[in-house]
Amino acid sequence: MTNARLAGSAAVCALLLATSPAVADSRLGAEVGVNAGYTSNPFGANTNNAGAATLAGTFSPTLTILSPTGSTSLTGSVTHTEYARLYDGTTDYSVGASTNQQVSATTSLTGRVGYSSQVRNSLYPIADPITGLPNNPNAPVIVDPSGALSFAERIETISGNVGITTALSARDTISLSGQVTSAIFPTTSVAARSYDVYGGSASYMRRISANTSVGLGLNVARSDYRRTALGDTTQISPSAILQTKLNSRLSLRVAAGLTFSNIDLVTGKRYNTAFYGNGNLCYEGLRSSLCADASQSVSPTATSGTSTVTSFGAAYSYKLTARSNISARLSYSTAKTLDLLGNGKSDFGQASLSYSRQITERLSGVISASYSDTFNSNASLNASFYGTVGIRYRLGTL
C-alpha cells in the first residue's frame, strides 16, 4: 500500500472527526509521570550482564470534546527513558484522535486515527500493531509474538478505522467497518519487515432474548509487505457470532469460523484454510473486574511473515480501598509461519503486577513489576524482569 493511500484513509477518518455536531463541553488535561526502576534485560541480550537502572518521564495530554450526540478525544504521549549503563536513552511518542457519535436514534458512528513511534524493548507491552492497545483500559493487551525479535528497533505505526452500526428493527442490527494499519521498521532492519494491512468487515446480529444475540460476520483483509511482494496475502474470514450477558456482571462474546488465505510465494500462490475465532469474557464487580481475550487468525508479523497467530490475554483489577487498588495482566502469543519466508515459529509472553494509591486528588503513586520472555524462537534471547516505583500527577479538568 502506498503512503498516499494511507494518508487518504487517515484523511477520511479525520474528516469524520471534524464533522461532529456543535460542541457542548470540552475538557483539557494531562498526566505527568516519573518512574525509577531496574531492568535485568531491556533489549533481549543473551548475556548475563545486561541489567541497568532506569529513569523515565512521561507527559500525556488529552482533550475531550463533548457534544449532544457523543464525544471526541485528542490524545498524545511522550515518554523518555534513560539507562544508568550500557544503553542510550530512548524517546517514544504517539498521537491519536477518536470519536463516538450517535448520529440518529438508530445509527452510531465511530472513527479513530493514530500514529506512534517507539523503540521496542521489554519494559512495556509489545502491542500487536493489528490489534493495537484496547480502548477499554481494563482490557488485556494482546502482544505481538514476534516483537522480541526486533528489540532495539524503532517501529512506526499508522492506523485508522471507521465504523457504523444501525438498528434495522428492535431485534436486528448491522455493522460495517473499514480499517488500515501500517507497521514500518527501519530499511536497515535485518530481522523485521514492514507491512500494510487494509480491509473491512460486516456483521448482522439478531437479538433472540433479552440478554442474547446471534449473528454472522465477514472479514476481508489484504496485507502487503513493503520492499517485496513475497508473503502478500488476501484473506476472507466468515464467522458465526454469539453475544450474551450471562448475568448482571458477566458478559461473553464469541466468534468462530474459517480463514481462507491466498499467499504469494516464490513458487507461486499458496492457498490455506485455517480456523478463525475470537472470544471475550468480562466480569465487572463492585470492587473487581476481570477480562480475558483469546483469538486465532492469519496475520502478518514482523519476523515470522504471514502466520497463524494465536493469542491470549487477561487483565484483573481489584479495589482494595477507596484510594488504592492492585492490577495484574497476562499476555501470550504465538506465531507459526505460513509463507516460509520468516522464522518458523515465535512465542512471546508477558506478565505484570502493579499497586497504585491515590495520595491526593491529583497525585498518585505506583509500584509495578513485570516479567517477559521469548519461547520456541530461532533467536536466543534471555528473559527480562522490570521493577519500578513512580508517581503520577494530573493537570487540568480531566
Coordinates of C-alpha atoms in Angstrom, one line a residue:
M1 CA 0.0 0.0 0.0
T2 CA 1.3 3.5 -0.8
N3 CA 1.8 6.3 1.6
A4 CA -0.7 8.3 -0.4
R5 CA -3.4 5.6 0.2
L6 CA -2.5 5.6 3.9
A7 CA -2.8 9.4 4.0
G8 CA -6.1 9.2 2.1
S9 CA -7.6 6.7 4.6
A10 CA -6.4 8.8 7.5
A11 CA -8.0 11.9 6.0
V12 CA -11.3 10.2 5.7
C13 CA -11.2 9.4 9.4
A14 CA -10.0 12.9 10.2
L15 CA -13.0 14.3 8.2
L16 CA -15.3 12.2 10.3
L17 CA -13.8 13.7 13.5
A18 CA -14.1 17.2 12.1
T19 CA -17.8 16.9 11.3
S20 CA -19.0 16.4 14.8
P21 CA -22.0 18.4 16.0
A22 CA -21.7 21.7 17.8
V23 CA -19.6 21.4 20.9
A24 CA -21.3 21.4 24.2
D25 CA -18.4 21.0 26.6
S26 CA -14.6 20.4 26.5
R27 CA -12.1 19.1 29.0
L28 CA -8.4 19.6 28.7
G29 CA -5.9 17.9 30.9
A30 CA -2.7 15.9 31.1
E31 CA -0.8 13.4 33.2
V32 CA 2.8 13.8 34.1
G33 CA 4.7 10.8 35.4
V34 CA 8.2 9.9 36.6
N35 CA 9.4 6.3 37.1
A36 CA 12.6 4.9 38.6
G37 CA 13.4 1.3 38.4
Y38 CA 15.7 -1.6 37.4
T39 CA 15.6 -3.8 34.3
S40 CA 17.5 -7.0 34.0
N41 CA 17.5 -7.2 30.2
P42 CA 15.7 -4.3 28.4
F43 CA 16.7 -5.3 24.8
G44 CA 16.8 -9.1 24.9
A45 CA 20.5 -9.6 25.2
N46 CA 21.8 -13.2 25.6
T47 CA 24.4 -12.3 28.2
N48 CA 24.3 -12.3 32.0
N49 CA 25.4 -8.6 32.4
A50 CA 22.6 -6.8 30.6
G51 CA 20.9 -5.1 33.6
A52 CA 20.6 -1.4 34.2
A53 CA 18.8 1.1 36.5
T54 CA 16.2 3.2 34.6
L55 CA 14.6 6.7 34.9
A56 CA 11.6 7.5 32.7
G57 CA 9.4 10.6 32.4
T58 CA 6.0 10.7 30.6
F59 CA 3.8 13.5 29.5
S60 CA 0.3 12.6 28.2
P61 CA -2.2 15.4 27.3
T62 CA -5.8 14.8 26.5
L63 CA -8.6 17.0 25.1
T64 CA -12.1 15.6 25.3
I65 CA -14.9 17.4 23.4
L66 CA -18.5 16.5 24.4
S67 CA -21.4 17.2 22.2
P68 CA -25.2 16.5 22.3
T69 CA -24.6 13.4 20.2
G70 CA -21.3 12.0 21.6
S71 CA -17.7 12.7 22.3
T72 CA -14.4 13.3 20.5
S73 CA -10.9 12.8 22.1
L74 CA -7.5 14.0 21.1
T75 CA -4.6 12.3 22.9
G76 CA -0.8 12.4 22.9
S77 CA 2.0 10.9 24.8
V78 CA 5.8 11.3 25.1
T79 CA 8.0 9.0 27.2
H80 CA 11.8 9.4 27.5
T81 CA 13.8 6.6 29.2
E82 CA 17.4 6.9 30.4
Y83 CA 19.6 3.9 31.4
A84 CA 22.4 4.1 34.0
R85 CA 24.7 2.0 31.9
L86 CA 25.2 0.1 28.6
Y87 CA 22.3 1.7 26.6
D88 CA 21.5 5.1 25.1
G89 CA 18.3 6.9 26.1
T90 CA 15.1 6.4 24.0
T91 CA 12.1 8.5 23.3
D92 CA 8.7 7.1 22.4
Y93 CA 5.7 9.2 21.3
S94 CA 2.2 8.9 20.0
V95 CA -0.8 11.0 18.9
G96 CA -4.4 9.9 18.3
A97 CA -7.9 11.1 17.7
S98 CA -11.2 9.2 18.2
T99 CA -14.9 9.9 18.0
N100 CA -18.1 8.2 19.0
Q101 CA -21.3 9.8 17.7
Q102 CA -25.0 8.8 17.9
V103 CA -26.0 10.3 14.5
S104 CA -29.6 9.3 14.8
A105 CA -31.9 7.3 17.0
T106 CA -30.9 4.1 15.3
T107 CA -27.4 4.8 14.0
S108 CA -24.0 5.3 15.7
L109 CA -20.7 6.2 14.1
T110 CA -17.1 5.6 15.3
G111 CA -13.8 6.7 14.0
R112 CA -10.1 6.6 15.1
V113 CA -6.7 7.7 13.7
G114 CA -3.4 7.2 15.4
Y115 CA 0.4 7.4 15.0
S116 CA 3.1 6.0 17.2
S117 CA 6.8 5.7 17.2
Q118 CA 8.6 3.6 19.7
V119 CA 11.8 1.7 20.3
R120 CA 10.9 -1.9 21.1
N121 CA 12.0 -3.2 24.5
S122 CA 10.9 -5.5 27.2
L123 CA 9.8 -2.7 29.6
Y124 CA 6.3 -2.2 28.2
P125 CA 3.8 -4.4 26.5
I126 CA 4.7 -5.0 22.8
A127 CA 1.2 -4.5 21.4
D128 CA 0.2 -6.3 18.2
P129 CA 0.1 -3.5 15.6
I130 CA -3.1 -5.0 14.1
T131 CA -5.0 -5.3 17.3
G132 CA -3.4 -2.3 19.0
L133 CA -4.0 -1.2 22.5
P134 CA -7.5 -1.7 23.8
N135 CA -9.9 1.2 24.1
N136 CA -11.0 -0.2 27.4
P137 CA -8.2 0.4 30.0
N138 CA -9.3 -2.7 31.9
A139 CA -9.0 -5.0 28.9
P140 CA -5.8 -7.1 28.3
V141 CA -3.2 -6.0 25.8
I142 CA -2.6 -8.6 23.1
V143 CA 1.1 -8.8 22.4
D144 CA 3.0 -9.2 19.1
P145 CA 4.5 -12.7 19.2
S146 CA 7.5 -11.6 17.0
G147 CA 8.1 -8.3 18.8
A148 CA 11.0 -9.5 20.9
L149 CA 12.9 -10.4 17.8
S150 CA 13.0 -6.8 16.8
F151 CA 14.1 -5.4 20.2
A152 CA 16.1 -2.1 20.0
E153 CA 14.5 -1.2 16.6
R154 CA 12.1 1.7 16.2
I155 CA 8.6 0.8 14.9
E156 CA 6.3 3.4 13.5
T157 CA 2.6 2.5 13.4
I158 CA -0.1 4.4 11.4
S159 CA -3.7 3.3 11.9
G160 CA -7.2 4.4 11.1
N161 CA -10.6 2.9 11.3
V162 CA -14.2 3.9 10.8
G163 CA -17.4 2.0 11.7
I164 CA -21.1 2.4 11.5
T165 CA -23.8 0.5 13.4
T166 CA -27.5 0.8 12.6
A167 CA -30.6 -0.9 14.0
L168 CA -32.9 -2.3 11.3
S169 CA -35.6 -3.2 13.8
A170 CA -36.0 -3.7 17.6
R171 CA -34.2 -7.1 17.1
D172 CA -31.9 -6.7 14.1
T173 CA -28.6 -4.8 13.8
I174 CA -26.0 -4.5 11.1
S175 CA -22.4 -3.1 11.4
L176 CA -19.9 -2.1 8.8
S177 CA -16.3 -1.1 9.3
G178 CA -13.1 -0.4 7.5
Q179 CA -9.5 -0.1 8.7
V180 CA -5.9 0.4 7.7
T181 CA -2.7 -0.2 9.6
S182 CA 0.9 0.3 8.6
A183 CA 3.8 -1.1 10.6
I184 CA 7.1 0.5 9.5
F185 CA 10.6 -0.7 10.5
P186 CA 13.9 0.8 9.5
T187 CA 15.1 0.0 6.0
T188 CA 18.3 -1.3 7.5
S189 CA 16.4 -3.9 9.7
V190 CA 17.7 -7.4 9.3
A191 CA 15.0 -9.2 11.3
A192 CA 11.8 -7.2 10.7
R193 CA 9.8 -6.5 7.5
S194 CA 7.4 -3.5 7.2
Y195 CA 3.9 -4.2 6.1
D196 CA 0.5 -2.6 5.4
V197 CA -2.9 -4.1 6.2
Y198 CA -6.2 -2.8 5.0
G199 CA -9.7 -4.3 4.8
G200 CA -13.2 -4.2 6.1
S201 CA -15.8 -6.2 7.9
A202 CA -19.6 -6.6 8.1
S203 CA -21.8 -8.3 10.6
Y204 CA -25.5 -8.9 11.2
M205 CA -26.8 -9.6 14.7
R206 CA -30.3 -10.7 15.8
R207 CA -31.5 -10.5 19.4
I208 CA -33.1 -13.8 20.4
S209 CA -33.7 -12.9 24.0
A210 CA -33.3 -10.1 26.4
N211 CA -29.6 -10.9 27.0
T212 CA -28.5 -12.9 24.0
S213 CA -27.9 -12.1 20.3
V214 CA -26.6 -14.3 17.5
G215 CA -25.3 -13.4 14.1
L216 CA -23.0 -13.7 11.1
G217 CA -19.8 -11.9 10.3
L218 CA -17.5 -11.4 7.3
N219 CA -14.0 -10.0 7.4
V220 CA -11.9 -9.3 4.3
A221 CA -8.3 -8.2 4.5
R222 CA -5.2 -7.6 2.4
S223 CA -1.7 -7.5 3.8
D224 CA 1.2 -6.2 1.7
Y225 CA 4.9 -6.3 2.7
R226 CA 7.0 -3.4 1.7
R227 CA 10.1 -3.8 -0.5
T228 CA 8.9 -7.3 -1.6
A229 CA 5.7 -8.9 -2.8
L230 CA 6.6 -12.3 -1.2
G231 CA 4.2 -13.1 1.6
D232 CA 1.5 -10.7 0.5
T233 CA -1.8 -12.2 1.5
T234 CA -5.5 -11.8 0.7
Q235 CA -7.9 -13.4 3.1
I236 CA -11.6 -13.9 3.7
S237 CA -13.0 -14.9 7.1
P238 CA -16.7 -15.8 7.5
S239 CA -17.8 -16.5 11.1
A240 CA -20.8 -17.1 13.4
I241 CA -21.2 -14.8 16.4
L242 CA -22.7 -15.2 19.9
Q243 CA -23.1 -12.3 22.2
T244 CA -24.7 -12.8 25.6
K245 CA -24.9 -11.4 29.1
L246 CA -24.7 -14.4 31.5
N247 CA -25.8 -12.4 34.4
S248 CA -25.8 -8.7 35.6
R249 CA -22.0 -8.7 35.8
L250 CA -20.7 -11.3 33.4
S251 CA -20.7 -10.9 29.6
L252 CA -19.4 -13.1 26.8
R253 CA -18.8 -12.6 23.1
V254 CA -17.6 -15.4 20.8
A255 CA -17.0 -15.6 17.0
A256 CA -15.8 -18.7 15.2
G257 CA -15.3 -19.6 11.6
L258 CA -12.6 -20.2 8.9
T259 CA -10.0 -18.0 7.2
F260 CA -9.3 -18.7 3.5
S261 CA -5.9 -17.2 2.6
N262 CA -4.2 -16.7 -0.7
I263 CA -0.4 -16.2 -0.1
D264 CA 2.2 -15.0 -2.7
L265 CA 5.3 -17.3 -2.6
V266 CA 8.4 -17.7 -4.7
T267 CA 6.9 -20.9 -6.1
G268 CA 3.5 -19.2 -6.9
K269 CA 0.3 -18.9 -4.9
R270 CA -0.4 -20.9 -1.7
Y271 CA -3.9 -21.4 -0.6
N272 CA -4.5 -22.1 3.0
T273 CA -7.6 -22.8 5.2
A274 CA -7.3 -22.2 9.0
F275 CA -9.6 -21.9 12.0
Y276 CA -10.6 -18.3 12.7
G277 CA -12.0 -17.2 16.1
N278 CA -12.0 -14.8 18.9
G279 CA -13.6 -14.5 22.3
N280 CA -14.0 -12.0 25.1
L281 CA -15.2 -12.8 28.6
C282 CA -15.6 -9.9 31.1
Y283 CA -16.7 -9.7 34.7
E284 CA -17.5 -6.3 36.3
G285 CA -17.9 -6.5 40.1
L286 CA -18.4 -3.8 42.7
R287 CA -14.7 -3.8 43.6
S288 CA -13.1 -6.1 41.0
S289 CA -13.0 -6.6 37.2
L290 CA -11.7 -9.4 35.1
C291 CA -11.4 -9.5 31.3
A292 CA -10.0 -12.4 29.2
D293 CA -9.4 -12.3 25.4
A294 CA -8.4 -15.2 23.1
S295 CA -8.1 -15.2 19.3
Q296 CA -6.7 -17.1 16.4
S297 CA -6.3 -15.6 12.9
V298 CA -4.0 -15.3 9.9
S299 CA -2.0 -12.1 10.2
P300 CA 1.3 -10.5 9.0
T301 CA 4.1 -10.4 11.5
A302 CA 7.4 -8.5 11.5
T303 CA 9.7 -11.5 11.6
S304 CA 7.6 -14.7 11.1
G305 CA 6.0 -13.4 7.8
T306 CA 2.3 -14.3 7.2
S307 CA 1.5 -16.6 10.1
T308 CA -1.3 -18.2 12.0
V309 CA -1.3 -16.1 15.2
T310 CA -2.8 -17.5 18.4
S311 CA -3.1 -15.0 21.3
F312 CA -4.4 -15.0 24.9
G313 CA -4.7 -12.1 27.3
A314 CA -6.1 -11.5 30.7
A315 CA -6.4 -8.4 32.9
Y316 CA -7.6 -8.3 36.6
S317 CA -8.2 -5.3 38.8
Y318 CA -9.2 -5.1 42.5
K319 CA -10.0 -2.0 44.5
L320 CA -8.5 -2.5 48.0
T321 CA -9.8 0.8 49.4
A322 CA -11.4 4.0 48.1
R323 CA -7.8 5.2 47.3
S324 CA -5.8 2.1 46.4
N325 CA -6.1 -0.9 44.0
I326 CA -4.0 -3.7 42.5
S327 CA -4.0 -4.9 39.0
A328 CA -2.4 -7.8 37.0
R329 CA -2.0 -8.5 33.3
L330 CA -1.0 -11.6 31.4
S331 CA -0.4 -11.9 27.6
Y332 CA 0.9 -14.7 25.5
S333 CA 1.0 -15.0 21.7
T334 CA 2.5 -17.5 19.3
A335 CA 3.0 -17.2 15.5
K336 CA 3.5 -20.1 13.1
T337 CA 4.7 -19.1 9.7
L338 CA 2.6 -19.9 6.6
D339 CA 4.7 -18.2 3.9
L340 CA 8.0 -20.0 4.7
L341 CA 9.9 -16.7 4.5
G342 CA 10.3 -15.8 8.2
N343 CA 11.2 -17.6 11.4
G344 CA 9.3 -20.8 11.6
K345 CA 7.8 -20.0 15.0
S346 CA 8.0 -17.3 17.6
D347 CA 6.3 -17.0 21.0
F348 CA 6.3 -14.1 23.4
G349 CA 4.8 -13.9 26.9
Q350 CA 4.5 -11.1 29.4
A351 CA 3.1 -10.8 33.0
S352 CA 2.8 -7.8 35.2
L353 CA 1.6 -6.8 38.7
S354 CA 1.1 -3.3 40.0
Y355 CA -0.2 -1.4 43.1
S356 CA -1.4 2.1 42.9
R357 CA -2.5 4.6 45.6
Q358 CA -4.2 7.9 45.3
I359 CA -2.2 10.2 47.6
T360 CA -4.1 13.4 46.9
E361 CA -6.9 14.3 44.4
R362 CA -4.3 14.8 41.7
L363 CA -1.2 12.9 42.9
S364 CA -0.9 9.1 42.9
G365 CA 1.9 6.6 43.4
V366 CA 2.5 3.3 41.5
I367 CA 4.7 0.2 42.2
S368 CA 4.9 -2.4 39.5
A369 CA 6.8 -5.4 38.4
S370 CA 6.8 -7.3 35.1
Y371 CA 8.4 -10.4 33.5
S372 CA 8.7 -11.2 29.8
D373 CA 10.3 -14.0 27.8
T374 CA 10.5 -15.5 24.4
F375 CA 9.9 -19.2 23.6
N376 CA 10.3 -21.5 20.7
S377 CA 12.3 -18.9 18.8
N378 CA 15.2 -19.2 16.4
A379 CA 16.9 -16.3 18.3
S380 CA 18.4 -16.8 21.7
L381 CA 17.0 -14.1 24.0
N382 CA 17.2 -14.1 27.7
A383 CA 14.1 -13.3 29.9
S384 CA 13.6 -9.9 31.4
F385 CA 12.5 -8.6 34.8
Y386 CA 11.5 -5.0 35.3
G387 CA 10.6 -3.3 38.6
T388 CA 9.7 0.3 39.1
V389 CA 8.4 2.9 41.5
G390 CA 6.7 6.0 40.2
I391 CA 4.4 9.0 40.8
R392 CA 1.7 10.5 38.6
Y393 CA 0.2 14.0 38.7
R394 CA -2.9 15.1 36.9
L395 CA -3.3 18.5 35.4
G396 CA -6.4 20.3 34.1
T397 CA -10.0 19.2 34.2
L398 CA -9.7 15.5 33.4

